[in-house]
mmCIF file of C-alpha atoms and ligand atoms in Angstrom:
data_model
loop_
_atom_site.group_PDB
_atom_site.id
_atom_site.type_symbol
_atom_site.label_atom_id
_atom_site.label_comp_id
_atom_site.label_asym_id
_atom_site.label_seq_id
_atom_site.Cartn_x
_atom_site.Cartn_y
_atom_site.Cartn_z
ATOM 1 C CA MET Z 872 -129.275 84.080 105.451
ATOM 2 C CA ILE Z 873 -127.079 84.054 108.576
ATOM 3 C CA ALA Z 874 -129.238 84.675 111.659
ATOM 4 C CA ASN Z 875 -129.201 88.436 112.445
ATOM 5 C CA SER Z 876 -126.964 89.144 109.420
ATOM 6 C CA PRO Z 877 -128.006 91.466 106.598
ATOM 7 C CA ILE Z 878 -125.578 89.627 104.283
ATOM 8 C CA PRO Z 879 -127.034 86.609 102.514
ATOM 9 C CA PRO Z 880 -124.932 83.448 102.249
ATOM 10 C CA VAL Z 881 -122.743 83.340 99.156
ATOM 11 C CA VAL Z 882 -124.002 79.808 98.484
ATOM 12 C CA PRO Z 883 -127.160 78.611 100.266
ATOM 13 C CA ALA Z 884 -126.850 75.640 102.648
ATOM 14 C CA GLY Z 885 -127.912 72.436 100.933
ATOM 15 C CA HIS Z 886 -126.602 73.490 97.525
ATOM 16 C CA LEU Z 887 -123.937 70.746 97.485
ATOM 17 C CA ALA Z 888 -125.584 67.902 99.359
ATOM 18 C CA ARG Z 889 -128.866 67.965 97.469
ATOM 19 C CA HIS Z 890 -127.042 66.468 94.469
ATOM 20 C CA PRO Z 891 -124.822 63.395 94.266
ATOM 21 C CA GLN Z 892 -121.120 64.254 94.014
ATOM 22 C CA PRO Z 893 -120.542 64.702 90.259
ATOM 23 C CA VAL Z 894 -118.054 62.976 87.968
ATOM 24 C CA LEU Z 895 -115.912 65.652 86.268
ATOM 25 C CA GLU Z 896 -114.027 65.068 83.019
ATOM 26 C CA LEU Z 897 -110.380 65.957 82.521
ATOM 27 C CA PRO Z 898 -108.784 66.626 79.105
ATOM 28 C CA HIS Z 899 -109.279 63.465 77.033
ATOM 29 C CA GLU Z 900 -105.572 62.884 76.396
ATOM 30 C CA LEU Z 901 -104.942 62.291 80.112
ATOM 31 C CA GLY Z 902 -107.338 59.302 80.172
ATOM 32 C CA LEU Z 903 -108.450 60.369 83.646
ATOM 33 C CA GLU Z 904 -111.546 61.708 85.359
ATOM 34 C CA LEU Z 905 -112.493 63.017 88.789
ATOM 35 C CA ARG Z 906 -114.991 60.731 90.513
ATOM 36 C CA PRO Z 907 -116.075 59.981 94.084
ATOM 37 C CA TRP Z 908 -113.897 57.523 95.999
ATOM 38 C CA ARG Z 909 -115.152 53.923 96.150
ATOM 39 C CA PRO Z 910 -114.533 51.309 98.856
ATOM 40 C CA SER Z 911 -112.587 49.346 96.200
ATOM 41 C CA ASP Z 912 -110.060 52.254 96.003
ATOM 42 C CA ALA Z 913 -108.749 51.437 99.477
ATOM 43 C CA ASP Z 914 -105.467 50.061 98.064
ATOM 44 C CA SER Z 915 -104.685 53.362 96.297
ATOM 45 C CA LEU Z 916 -105.310 55.285 99.507
ATOM 46 C CA LEU Z 917 -103.113 52.851 101.401
ATOM 47 C CA ALA Z 918 -100.334 53.283 98.796
ATOM 48 C CA ALA Z 919 -100.545 57.060 99.193
ATOM 49 C CA GLY Z 920 -100.229 56.662 102.935
ATOM 50 C CA GLN Z 921 -96.916 54.832 102.412
ATOM 51 C CA ASP Z 922 -95.437 57.379 99.949
ATOM 52 C CA PRO Z 923 -92.775 59.530 101.636
ATOM 53 C CA ALA Z 924 -93.628 62.724 99.711
ATOM 54 C CA ILE Z 925 -97.361 62.451 100.374
ATOM 55 C CA ARG Z 926 -96.685 61.684 104.040
ATOM 56 C CA GLN Z 927 -94.372 64.682 104.233
ATOM 57 C CA TRP Z 928 -96.352 67.305 102.345
ATOM 58 C CA ASN Z 929 -99.957 66.213 102.858
ATOM 59 C CA LEU Z 930 -99.406 65.003 106.449
ATOM 60 C CA PHE Z 931 -101.291 61.932 105.240
ATOM 61 C CA HIS Z 932 -100.930 58.558 106.983
ATOM 62 C CA VAL Z 933 -103.042 55.458 106.502
ATOM 63 C CA ALA Z 934 -102.078 52.416 108.542
ATOM 64 C CA SER Z 935 -104.352 49.658 107.243
ATOM 65 C CA PRO Z 936 -106.898 48.724 104.553
ATOM 66 C CA GLU Z 937 -109.601 49.102 107.214
ATOM 67 C CA GLU Z 938 -108.497 52.662 107.979
ATOM 68 C CA ALA Z 939 -108.452 53.414 104.231
ATOM 69 C CA ARG Z 940 -112.057 52.192 103.895
ATOM 70 C CA GLN Z 941 -113.100 54.281 106.909
ATOM 71 C CA ARG Z 942 -111.510 57.351 105.348
ATOM 72 C CA ILE Z 943 -113.448 56.752 102.137
ATOM 73 C CA GLU Z 944 -116.706 56.450 104.125
ATOM 74 C CA ARG Z 945 -115.856 59.673 105.915
ATOM 75 C CA MET Z 946 -115.370 61.470 102.571
ATOM 76 C CA HIS Z 947 -118.980 60.668 101.672
ATOM 77 C CA GLU Z 948 -120.208 61.822 105.092
ATOM 78 C CA ARG Z 949 -118.336 65.112 104.643
ATOM 79 C CA TRP Z 950 -120.000 65.680 101.250
ATOM 80 C CA GLN Z 951 -123.389 65.173 102.901
ATOM 81 C CA ALA Z 952 -122.385 67.589 105.707
ATOM 82 C CA GLU Z 953 -121.031 70.078 103.080
ATOM 83 C CA GLN Z 954 -117.749 70.276 104.985
ATOM 84 C CA GLY Z 955 -115.492 68.654 102.404
ATOM 85 C CA ALA Z 956 -115.596 67.381 98.833
ATOM 86 C CA ILE Z 957 -112.916 64.898 97.853
ATOM 87 C CA TRP Z 958 -112.490 63.170 94.477
ATOM 88 C CA ALA Z 959 -110.338 60.337 93.202
ATOM 89 C CA ILE Z 960 -108.289 61.193 90.117
ATOM 90 C CA ALA Z 961 -108.943 57.910 88.346
ATOM 91 C CA ARG Z 962 -108.451 56.212 84.996
ATOM 92 C CA SER Z 963 -111.517 56.828 82.866
ATOM 93 C CA ASP Z 964 -111.229 53.477 81.084
ATOM 94 C CA GLY Z 965 -110.109 49.947 81.923
ATOM 95 C CA ASP Z 966 -109.710 49.278 85.627
ATOM 96 C CA GLY Z 967 -110.655 52.782 86.796
ATOM 97 C CA GLU Z 968 -107.614 52.823 89.085
ATOM 98 C CA ALA Z 969 -107.289 55.844 91.389
ATOM 99 C CA VAL Z 970 -103.926 57.593 90.834
ATOM 100 C CA GLY Z 971 -104.470 60.704 92.909
ATOM 101 C CA LEU Z 972 -106.721 62.694 95.178
ATOM 102 C CA ILE Z 973 -108.052 66.221 94.872
ATOM 103 C CA GLY Z 974 -110.743 68.121 96.669
ATOM 104 C CA TRP Z 975 -111.884 70.821 99.035
ATOM 105 C CA ASN Z 976 -111.351 71.115 102.760
ATOM 106 C CA GLY Z 977 -112.790 73.841 104.951
ATOM 107 C CA ILE Z 978 -115.781 74.470 102.732
ATOM 108 C CA ASP Z 979 -117.573 77.613 103.927
ATOM 109 C CA LEU Z 980 -120.672 78.009 101.753
ATOM 110 C CA THR Z 981 -121.907 80.997 103.762
ATOM 111 C CA GLY Z 982 -118.630 82.884 103.341
ATOM 112 C CA GLY Z 983 -118.022 81.526 99.832
ATOM 113 C CA SER Z 984 -114.567 79.942 100.239
ATOM 114 C CA ALA Z 985 -112.721 76.616 100.390
ATOM 115 C CA GLU Z 986 -109.159 75.235 100.365
ATOM 116 C CA ILE Z 987 -107.935 72.880 97.658
ATOM 117 C CA VAL Z 988 -105.845 69.811 98.548
ATOM 118 C CA TYR Z 989 -104.218 67.251 96.245
ATOM 119 C CA TRP Z 990 -101.656 64.529 95.800
ATOM 120 C CA ILE Z 991 -100.638 62.295 92.903
ATOM 121 C CA LEU Z 992 -99.195 58.791 93.293
ATOM 122 C CA PRO Z 993 -95.541 58.604 92.099
ATOM 123 C CA ALA Z 994 -96.193 56.675 88.849
ATOM 124 C CA ALA Z 995 -98.623 59.341 87.594
ATOM 125 C CA ARG Z 996 -96.504 62.420 88.428
ATOM 126 C CA GLY Z 997 -94.876 64.757 85.928
ATOM 127 C CA GLY Z 998 -97.572 64.570 83.236
ATOM 128 C CA GLY Z 999 -99.590 67.664 84.034
ATOM 129 C CA VAL Z 1000 -102.259 65.759 85.992
ATOM 130 C CA ALA Z 1001 -102.219 67.976 89.082
ATOM 131 C CA VAL Z 1002 -102.416 71.215 87.099
ATOM 132 C CA GLU Z 1003 -105.331 69.986 84.968
ATOM 133 C CA ALA Z 1004 -107.178 68.585 87.983
ATOM 134 C CA VAL Z 1005 -106.755 71.841 89.936
ATOM 135 C CA LYS Z 1006 -108.016 73.875 86.982
ATOM 136 C CA ARG Z 1007 -111.045 71.591 86.453
ATOM 137 C CA LEU Z 1008 -112.061 71.507 90.099
ATOM 138 C CA SER Z 1009 -111.513 75.245 90.563
ATOM 139 C CA GLY Z 1010 -113.709 75.984 87.540
ATOM 140 C CA TRP Z 1011 -116.389 73.744 89.036
ATOM 141 C CA ALA Z 1012 -116.180 75.487 92.428
ATOM 142 C CA LEU Z 1013 -116.351 79.016 91.023
ATOM 143 C CA GLU Z 1014 -118.734 78.530 88.118
ATOM 144 C CA GLU Z 1015 -120.976 75.642 89.128
ATOM 145 C CA VAL Z 1016 -121.047 75.968 92.932
ATOM 146 C CA GLY Z 1017 -120.637 79.753 93.071
ATOM 147 C CA LEU Z 1018 -117.869 80.045 95.665
ATOM 148 C CA HIS Z 1019 -116.081 83.408 95.587
ATOM 149 C CA ARG Z 1020 -112.558 82.662 96.785
ATOM 150 C CA LEU Z 1021 -110.398 79.533 96.636
ATOM 151 C CA ARG Z 1022 -107.112 79.117 98.472
ATOM 152 C CA LEU Z 1023 -104.153 76.796 98.028
ATOM 153 C CA CYS Z 1024 -101.499 76.448 100.729
ATOM 154 C CA HIS Z 1025 -98.182 74.632 100.559
ATOM 155 C CA SER Z 1026 -94.872 74.590 102.393
ATOM 156 C CA VAL Z 1027 -92.295 76.991 100.929
ATOM 157 C CA ALA Z 1028 -90.030 73.894 100.766
ATOM 158 C CA ASN Z 1029 -92.351 72.236 98.218
ATOM 159 C CA PRO Z 1030 -91.579 73.956 94.881
ATOM 160 C CA ALA Z 1031 -93.520 71.390 92.823
ATOM 161 C CA SER Z 1032 -96.738 72.417 94.556
ATOM 162 C CA CYS Z 1033 -95.870 76.099 94.044
ATOM 163 C CA ARG Z 1034 -95.519 75.389 90.333
ATOM 164 C CA VAL Z 1035 -98.890 73.610 90.246
ATOM 165 C CA ALA Z 1036 -100.494 76.641 91.934
ATOM 166 C CA ALA Z 1037 -98.945 79.141 89.522
ATOM 167 C CA LYS Z 1038 -99.764 77.110 86.410
ATOM 168 C CA ALA Z 1039 -103.385 76.699 87.543
ATOM 169 C CA GLY Z 1040 -103.728 80.478 88.010
ATOM 170 C CA TYR Z 1041 -103.575 80.776 91.802
ATOM 171 C CA ALA Z 1042 -101.779 84.048 92.589
ATOM 172 C CA LEU Z 1043 -99.136 83.996 95.306
ATOM 173 C CA GLU Z 1044 -100.554 86.269 98.012
ATOM 174 C CA GLY Z 1045 -98.017 85.902 100.782
ATOM 175 C CA THR Z 1046 -96.131 83.702 103.215
ATOM 176 C CA MET Z 1047 -97.725 82.483 106.436
ATOM 177 C CA ARG Z 1048 -94.815 82.286 108.886
ATOM 178 C CA GLY Z 1049 -94.816 79.069 110.895
ATOM 179 C CA GLY Z 1050 -98.008 78.213 109.059
ATOM 180 C CA GLN Z 1051 -98.091 74.467 109.610
ATOM 181 C CA LEU Z 1052 -96.412 71.882 111.808
ATOM 182 C CA HIS Z 1053 -94.781 69.125 109.736
ATOM 183 C CA ALA Z 1054 -92.947 65.973 110.891
ATOM 184 C CA ASP Z 1055 -89.657 67.926 110.876
ATOM 185 C CA GLY Z 1056 -90.971 71.076 112.530
ATOM 186 C CA TRP Z 1057 -92.848 74.260 111.670
ATOM 187 C CA HIS Z 1058 -92.901 75.274 108.005
ATOM 188 C CA ASP Z 1059 -93.552 78.669 106.498
ATOM 189 C CA MET Z 1060 -96.444 78.264 104.065
ATOM 190 C CA HIS Z 1061 -97.257 80.008 100.801
ATOM 191 C CA LEU Z 1062 -100.816 81.261 100.523
ATOM 192 C CA HIS Z 1063 -102.165 81.314 96.951
ATOM 193 C CA GLY Z 1064 -105.637 82.476 95.976
ATOM 194 C CA LEU Z 1065 -108.017 82.357 93.025
ATOM 195 C CA VAL Z 1066 -111.080 84.583 93.137
ATOM 196 C CA GLN Z 1067 -114.107 85.060 90.920
ATOM 197 C CA GLY Z 1068 -112.987 86.853 87.770
ATOM 198 C CA ASP Z 1069 -109.396 85.564 87.780
ATOM 199 C CA PRO Z 1070 -108.408 83.647 84.653
ATOM 200 C CA LEU Z 1071 -108.023 79.894 85.241
ATOM 201 C CA GLY Z 1072 -104.558 78.881 84.160
ATOM 202 C CA GLY Z 1073 -103.633 82.453 84.861
ATOM 203 C CA GLY Z 1074 -100.869 83.424 82.451
ATOM 204 C CA THR Z 1075 -98.478 83.517 85.399
ATOM 205 C CA VAL Z 1076 -96.073 80.887 84.043
HETATM 206 C C1 COA B 1933 -96.898 68.149 93.747
HETATM 207 C C2 COA B 1933 -97.651 67.133 92.914
HETATM 208 C C3 COA B 1933 -99.127 67.152 93.320
HETATM 209 C C4 COA B 1933 -97.525 67.534 91.448
HETATM 210 O O1 COA B 1933 -98.286 66.632 90.668
HETATM 211 P P1 COA B 1933 -97.953 66.400 89.094
HETATM 212 O O2 COA B 1933 -99.155 65.782 88.438
HETATM 213 O O3 COA B 1933 -96.665 65.695 88.989
HETATM 214 O O4 COA B 1933 -97.818 67.901 88.648
HETATM 215 P P2 COA B 1933 -97.825 68.470 87.164
HETATM 216 O O5 COA B 1933 -97.191 67.457 86.245
HETATM 217 O O6 COA B 1933 -99.233 68.925 86.852
HETATM 218 O O7 COA B 1933 -96.918 69.769 87.293
HETATM 219 C C5 COA B 1933 -95.847 69.791 88.157
HETATM 220 C C6 COA B 1933 -95.003 71.011 87.839
HETATM 221 O O8 COA B 1933 -94.125 71.128 88.918
HETATM 222 C C7 COA B 1933 -92.797 71.068 88.417
HETATM 223 N N1 COA B 1933 -91.960 70.425 89.411
HETATM 224 C C8 COA B 1933 -91.944 69.128 89.787
HETATM 225 N N2 COA B 1933 -91.019 68.950 90.744
HETATM 226 C C9 COA B 1933 -90.465 70.162 90.967
HETATM 227 C C10 COA B 1933 -89.458 70.645 91.852
HETATM 228 N N3 COA B 1933 -88.861 69.841 92.728
HETATM 229 N N4 COA B 1933 -89.137 71.956 91.803
HETATM 230 C C11 COA B 1933 -89.763 72.791 90.965
HETATM 231 N N5 COA B 1933 -90.746 72.406 90.106
HETATM 232 C C12 COA B 1933 -91.079 71.099 90.118
HETATM 233 C C13 COA B 1933 -92.892 70.257 87.151
HETATM 234 O O9 COA B 1933 -91.763 70.476 86.325
HETATM 235 C C14 COA B 1933 -94.178 70.811 86.576
HETATM 236 O O10 COA B 1933 -93.982 72.082 85.978
HETATM 237 P P3 COA B 1933 -93.742 72.218 84.370
HETATM 238 O O11 COA B 1933 -94.937 71.563 83.727
HETATM 239 O O12 COA B 1933 -93.671 73.682 84.141
HETATM 240 O O13 COA B 1933 -92.471 71.479 84.053
HETATM 241 C C15 COA B 1933 -97.094 65.693 93.067
HETATM 242 O O14 COA B 1933 -95.714 65.714 92.755
HETATM 243 C C16 COA B 1933 -97.279 65.129 94.473
HETATM 244 O O15 COA B 1933 -98.318 64.579 94.783
HETATM 245 N N6 COA B 1933 -96.246 65.294 95.293
HETATM 246 C C17 COA B 1933 -96.226 64.721 96.650
HETATM 247 C C18 COA B 1933 -97.266 65.335 97.592
HETATM 248 C C19 COA B 1933 -97.420 66.832 97.465
HETATM 249 O O16 COA B 1933 -96.487 67.581 97.265
HETATM 250 N N7 COA B 1933 -98.691 67.269 97.614
HETATM 251 C C20 COA B 1933 -99.051 68.660 97.581
HETATM 252 C C21 COA B 1933 -99.131 69.190 98.973
HETATM 253 S S1 COA B 1933 -99.465 70.943 98.961
#
């Protein structure tokens, strides 16, 4: 319970960190799973940091293999601190290559909310990976963790991300004017939300 608050936390502190970060399956036909990042995934993170679309829309830059490895270490520290939870979207057979990233920033267990973030490397785009990964991770957050409200934010100039949000069931709730500073200036941002009781996959497409 929050000190001096009559309202109990939505999810008690320690609920995430007392377990190892789980591996989550995606639909079999994708041949992919969500798993924690490994030090050996540094090359995939470095590739993402060089991709113009990921740099533009995720504001994501990685300058060196060493920085990529540090970022992966930091992901594990954030899981332990229950501040973030970031998965690799990785091949479930063969080399286990990481082809994307998905996870939660701004986890607020007490208030019951978090923000989803994602990117897919160019070779794996256009096959429904982002939509399936968002649906799987949102189901996990609502049903297995017990969060109440999930949000998804993207620039209004990024229609692919808007489509991912709608297909995964995140309702468009409004536009945050000047919501985020990008490399080319301030962008208005769409705010999408998914709350307990909403249908995953939504029927909004
Ligand atoms: C946006 C992104 C995550 C989508 O990943 P993906 O696995 O290719 O997405 P999916 O295949 O699950 O679905 C994409 C949907 O967006 C649509 N789409 C793709 N580009 C589009 C565009 N320029 N305009 C409108 N819709 C677009 C696709 O047609 C598809 O919808 P459909 O299945 O109805 O045809 C990926 O392109 C990416 O990482 N982009 C660069 C970084 C980025 O934008 N990150 C998100 C920051 S909020």
